[in-house]
């Protein structure tokens, strides 16, 4: 084989590099620039306003509310999605008959788009469950769970778990199948019970999978928009620090509403920059913590 | 950031498409619901007049203005496009053609002339009020003509509430205010218009201007809050707090509620539900000063690009739409709109549209004030306050205070 011309690499990389620069790098830096301007999304003459947009953001209780809601939603999801996914993965890697069918079945909700899913579950929460609750006399079901400001985040997390657990399950399944069978057998021969085998052998051996799944659930919950939009549109209303706010308006929706609906693009971009920084910090800490637990095989 | 990609792709496709077809005049349409009849009319019109009329429809407010802006920047600007009032006017005013001398102006009182020069052709008249089901009211022994004051309306609701089982209704009123259901606009925009414009002369903009300076008329606001309380108290609570558009319209359309807070755009929905009962409007009866007026306006306008190479044809297209029989037939029969022009003899099919047309003709109307609020204010600031008043988190005082505080932030 003759040596490749050095330009070949550059040529082959060019299309994807160009696309990446145009749709990720350029908008990213433009966004940072807009966050220091009074851009409204239309105007062509921009005025630099310094940190004014950041000041507005930090003085806006509704942004703080969205941030706290996002943290709550993310925390619930990290636990619920991973616990459910892990239990499902144990189930479908056992000797259960029909486990391949179940594996596919649990994965299917992930193939439904977030918007469609939101509208379906909106019907379930606002009609199906209400009728059930009223006809069967179950009092906590006779009020819409997404119409109640105290339950809406939990209802949304439930739907997200239903959708996302199957996907995370697949990652766990792959990790479990990658563990040499003799390790589990050896533990079994030594007299370890099933829970002991799971906690002392399986979970430590799967640490690298947890790094990935926790990262995915963290970032996915943090960036949630489509399900939020179609299931609740941010509603219902709730009082927060004496202001009328929305009980399920997550950060991404707050940013969108600020930038697009209220045409305060600069303000929205400032929130997006903050959103980016928070997400980067959270995920770096999470990955660093997880990496320390990983074992080399 | 990733979300930008489909948008850019869409733009590329639209312009690849847009420049491929040769058209003599181009129109950017925002009303998705009239897309098909408008295109059919434009094609027939073009054939009869020897030039092409090309229609592009962009649904949804945000995309529309971006698309028009892009057409301008790509040097392929539309000849006719739409604005919705002062915001659009301020953006585009340097390039809007003067339509003051056009024949259609003489036939309407709703041409758009914010600075004395006519620039906007009123696309349609829309109206809303409290719609009633005449059959249910008759069965309950209530005459809608008597419902001209808040006291009379409240008594009628009380009576309907007591006769609920007998009449087979679930509640007297189909009202909605849910953020989740996307219905903030019914309460915080349309119902609240009673505060902005109720019992004022059509051109009286004083309450809106007060708000734009951050102030409220507290007595008026308190009186409005009493009216809203009646609307909420006698509403079907599921639909009020969780319902979406379909839930609200179906409740009324299937005869499960005697009143509905909605506009004449619901006519096609009722036709779809085979709702045969007689219906009409009472006023937004928010005080005890008798009134029968409903809220009517022309909320959007066609404007003509003054730099267009086909200026004359574009203007002729609009004049003919307003003044020829074919044009009027398109507006009323095909597109189902209430025309903003005098001398139109074609009648719309929908009962609410007929009521709006009659009210507009008689001049017994109040204007719309909510469109002048800053972008997003009605949805994101007022919407949750109106919902909290419905859920009982806010009492009348709390509601009035919170609206007052919200309006105080407008000038910032």
CSV table of N, CA, C and O in Angstrom, one decimal, chain B residues 206-254:
chain,number,residue,atom,x,y,z
B,206,UNK,N,-58.1,54.1,26.2
B,206,UNK,CA,-57.5,54.7,27.4
B,206,UNK,C,-57.0,53.7,28.4
B,206,UNK,O,-55.9,53.8,29.0
B,207,UNK,N,-57.7,52.6,28.6
B,207,UNK,CA,-57.3,51.6,29.6
B,207,UNK,C,-56.0,50.9,29.1
B,207,UNK,O,-55.1,50.6,29.9
B,208,UNK,N,-56.0,50.6,27.8
B,208,UNK,CA,-54.8,50.0,27.2
B,208,UNK,C,-53.6,50.9,27.4
B,208,UNK,O,-52.5,50.5,27.8
B,209,UNK,N,-53.8,52.2,27.1
B,209,UNK,CA,-52.6,53.1,27.3
B,209,UNK,C,-52.2,53.3,28.7
B,209,UNK,O,-51.0,53.4,29.0
B,210,UNK,N,-53.2,53.2,29.6
B,210,UNK,CA,-52.9,53.3,31.0
B,210,UNK,C,-51.9,52.1,31.4
B,210,UNK,O,-50.9,52.3,32.1
B,211,UNK,N,-52.3,50.9,30.8
B,211,UNK,CA,-51.5,49.7,31.1
B,211,UNK,C,-50.1,49.8,30.5
B,211,UNK,O,-49.1,49.4,31.1
B,212,UNK,N,-50.0,50.4,29.3
B,212,UNK,CA,-48.7,50.6,28.7
B,212,UNK,C,-47.8,51.5,29.5
B,212,UNK,O,-46.6,51.5,29.4
B,213,UNK,N,-48.4,52.4,30.3
B,213,UNK,CA,-47.7,53.2,31.3
B,213,UNK,C,-47.6,52.5,32.6
B,213,UNK,O,-47.1,53.2,33.6
B,214,UNK,N,-48.0,51.3,32.7
B,214,UNK,CA,-47.8,50.5,34.0
B,214,UNK,C,-48.9,50.7,35.0
B,214,UNK,O,-48.7,50.4,36.2
B,215,UNK,N,-50.0,51.3,34.6
B,215,UNK,CA,-51.1,51.6,35.6
B,215,UNK,C,-52.4,50.9,35.3
B,215,UNK,O,-52.6,50.5,34.1
B,216,UNK,N,-53.2,50.7,36.3
B,216,UNK,CA,-54.5,50.1,36.1
B,216,UNK,C,-55.6,51.0,36.7
B,216,UNK,O,-55.3,51.8,37.5
B,217,UNK,N,-56.8,50.8,36.2
B,217,UNK,CA,-58.0,51.4,36.8
B,217,UNK,C,-58.6,50.4,37.8
B,217,UNK,O,-59.2,49.5,37.4
B,218,UNK,N,-58.3,50.6,39.1
B,218,UNK,CA,-58.5,49.6,40.0
B,218,UNK,C,-60.0,49.3,40.2
B,218,UNK,O,-60.4,48.1,40.2
B,219,UNK,N,-60.9,50.3,40.1
B,219,UNK,CA,-62.3,50.0,40.2
B,219,UNK,C,-62.8,49.1,39.1
B,219,UNK,O,-63.6,48.2,39.3
B,220,UNK,N,-62.3,49.4,37.9
B,220,UNK,CA,-62.6,48.6,36.7
B,220,UNK,C,-62.2,47.2,36.9
B,220,UNK,O,-62.9,46.2,36.6
B,221,UNK,N,-60.9,47.1,37.4
B,221,UNK,CA,-60.3,45.7,37.5
B,221,UNK,C,-61.1,44.9,38.6
B,221,UNK,O,-61.3,43.7,38.4
B,222,UNK,N,-61.5,45.6,39.7
B,222,UNK,CA,-62.3,44.8,40.7
B,222,UNK,C,-63.6,44.4,40.1
B,222,UNK,O,-64.0,43.2,40.3
B,223,UNK,N,-64.3,45.3,39.4
B,223,UNK,CA,-65.5,44.9,38.8
B,223,UNK,C,-65.3,43.7,37.8
B,223,UNK,O,-66.1,42.8,37.8
B,224,UNK,N,-64.2,43.8,37.0
B,224,UNK,CA,-64.0,42.7,36.1
B,224,UNK,C,-63.7,41.4,36.9
B,224,UNK,O,-64.2,40.3,36.5
B,225,UNK,N,-63.0,41.5,38.0
B,225,UNK,CA,-62.7,40.2,38.8
B,225,UNK,C,-64.0,39.6,39.3
B,225,UNK,O,-64.1,38.4,39.4
B,226,UNK,N,-65.0,40.4,39.6
B,226,UNK,CA,-66.3,39.9,40.0
B,226,UNK,C,-67.0,39.1,38.9
B,226,UNK,O,-67.5,38.0,39.1
B,227,UNK,N,-66.9,39.7,37.7
B,227,UNK,CA,-67.5,39.0,36.5
B,227,UNK,C,-66.7,37.7,36.3
B,227,UNK,O,-67.4,36.6,36.1
B,228,UNK,N,-65.4,37.7,36.3
B,228,UNK,CA,-64.6,36.5,36.0
B,228,UNK,C,-65.0,35.4,37.1
B,228,UNK,O,-65.0,34.2,36.7
B,229,UNK,N,-65.2,35.9,38.3
B,229,UNK,CA,-65.5,34.9,39.4
B,229,UNK,C,-66.8,34.2,39.0
B,229,UNK,O,-66.9,32.9,39.2
B,230,UNK,N,-67.8,34.9,38.5
B,230,UNK,CA,-69.1,34.3,38.1
B,230,UNK,C,-68.8,33.3,36.9
B,230,UNK,O,-69.3,32.1,37.0
B,231,UNK,N,-68.0,33.7,36.0
B,231,UNK,CA,-67.6,32.8,34.9
B,231,UNK,C,-67.0,31.5,35.4
B,231,UNK,O,-67.2,30.4,34.9
B,232,UNK,N,-66.1,31.6,36.4
B,232,UNK,CA,-65.4,30.5,36.9
B,232,UNK,C,-66.3,29.6,37.8
B,232,UNK,O,-66.3,28.4,37.7
B,233,UNK,N,-67.1,30.3,38.6
B,233,UNK,CA,-67.9,29.5,39.6
B,233,UNK,C,-68.9,28.6,38.9
B,233,UNK,O,-69.2,27.5,39.4
B,234,UNK,N,-69.5,29.1,37.8
B,234,UNK,CA,-70.5,28.3,37.1
B,234,UNK,C,-70.0,27.5,36.0
B,234,UNK,O,-70.7,27.0,35.1
B,235,UNK,N,-68.6,27.4,35.8
B,235,UNK,CA,-68.1,26.6,34.7
B,235,UNK,C,-67.9,25.2,35.1
B,235,UNK,O,-67.8,24.8,36.3
B,236,UNK,N,-67.9,24.3,34.1
B,236,UNK,CA,-67.5,22.9,34.3
B,236,UNK,C,-66.0,22.9,34.8
B,236,UNK,O,-65.1,23.4,34.0
B,237,UNK,N,-65.8,22.4,36.0
B,237,UNK,CA,-64.5,22.6,36.6
B,237,UNK,C,-63.4,21.8,35.9
B,237,UNK,O,-62.2,22.2,35.8
B,238,UNK,N,-63.7,20.6,35.4
B,238,UNK,CA,-62.7,19.8,34.6
B,238,UNK,C,-62.2,20.5,33.4
B,238,UNK,O,-61.0,20.7,33.2
B,239,UNK,N,-63.2,21.0,32.6
B,239,UNK,CA,-62.8,21.7,31.4
B,239,UNK,C,-62.1,23.0,31.8
B,239,UNK,O,-61.1,23.4,31.1
B,240,UNK,N,-62.6,23.7,32.8
B,240,UNK,CA,-62.0,25.0,33.2
B,240,UNK,C,-60.5,24.8,33.6
B,240,UNK,O,-59.6,25.5,33.1
B,241,UNK,N,-60.2,23.8,34.4
B,241,UNK,CA,-58.9,23.7,34.9
B,241,UNK,C,-57.9,22.8,34.1
B,241,UNK,O,-56.7,22.9,34.2
B,242,UNK,N,-58.5,21.8,33.3
B,242,UNK,CA,-57.6,20.9,32.6
B,242,UNK,C,-57.9,20.9,31.1
B,242,UNK,O,-57.1,20.3,30.4
B,243,UNK,N,-59.0,21.4,30.7
B,243,UNK,CA,-59.5,21.2,29.3
B,243,UNK,C,-58.6,21.9,28.3
B,243,UNK,O,-58.0,22.9,28.5
B,244,UNK,N,-58.6,21.3,27.1
B,244,UNK,CA,-58.0,22.0,25.9
B,244,UNK,C,-59.1,22.5,25.0
B,244,UNK,O,-60.3,22.5,25.4
B,245,UNK,N,-58.8,23.0,23.9
B,245,UNK,CA,-59.8,23.6,23.0
B,245,UNK,C,-60.9,22.7,22.6
B,245,UNK,O,-62.1,23.0,22.7
B,246,UNK,N,-60.6,21.5,22.3
B,246,UNK,CA,-61.6,20.5,21.9
B,246,UNK,C,-62.5,20.2,23.1
B,246,UNK,O,-63.7,20.1,22.9
B,247,UNK,N,-62.0,20.1,24.3
B,247,UNK,CA,-62.8,19.8,25.4
B,247,UNK,C,-63.8,20.9,25.7
B,247,UNK,O,-65.0,20.7,25.9
B,248,UNK,N,-63.4,22.2,25.5
B,248,UNK,CA,-64.3,23.3,25.7
B,248,UNK,C,-65.4,23.4,24.7
B,248,UNK,O,-66.5,23.5,25.0
B,249,UNK,N,-64.9,23.2,23.4
B,249,UNK,CA,-65.9,23.4,22.3
B,249,UNK,C,-66.8,22.2,22.3
B,249,UNK,O,-68.0,22.3,22.0
B,250,UNK,N,-66.3,21.0,22.6
B,250,UNK,CA,-67.2,19.8,22.6
B,250,UNK,C,-68.3,19.9,23.7
B,250,UNK,O,-69.4,19.5,23.5
B,251,UNK,N,-67.9,20.4,24.9
B,251,UNK,CA,-68.8,20.5,26.0
B,251,UNK,C,-70.1,21.4,25.5
B,251,UNK,O,-71.2,21.0,25.8
B,252,UNK,N,-69.8,22.5,24.9
B,252,UNK,CA,-70.9,23.3,24.4
B,252,UNK,C,-71.6,22.7,23.2
B,252,UNK,O,-72.8,22.7,23.1
B,253,UNK,N,-70.8,22.2,22.3
B,253,UNK,CA,-71.3,21.7,21.0
B,253,UNK,C,-72.2,20.5,21.2
B,253,UNK,O,-73.1,20.2,20.4
B,254,UNK,N,-71.9,19.7,22.3
B,254,UNK,CA,-72.8,18.5,22.5
B,254,UNK,C,-73.9,18.8,23.5
B,254,UNK,O,-74.6,17.9,24.0
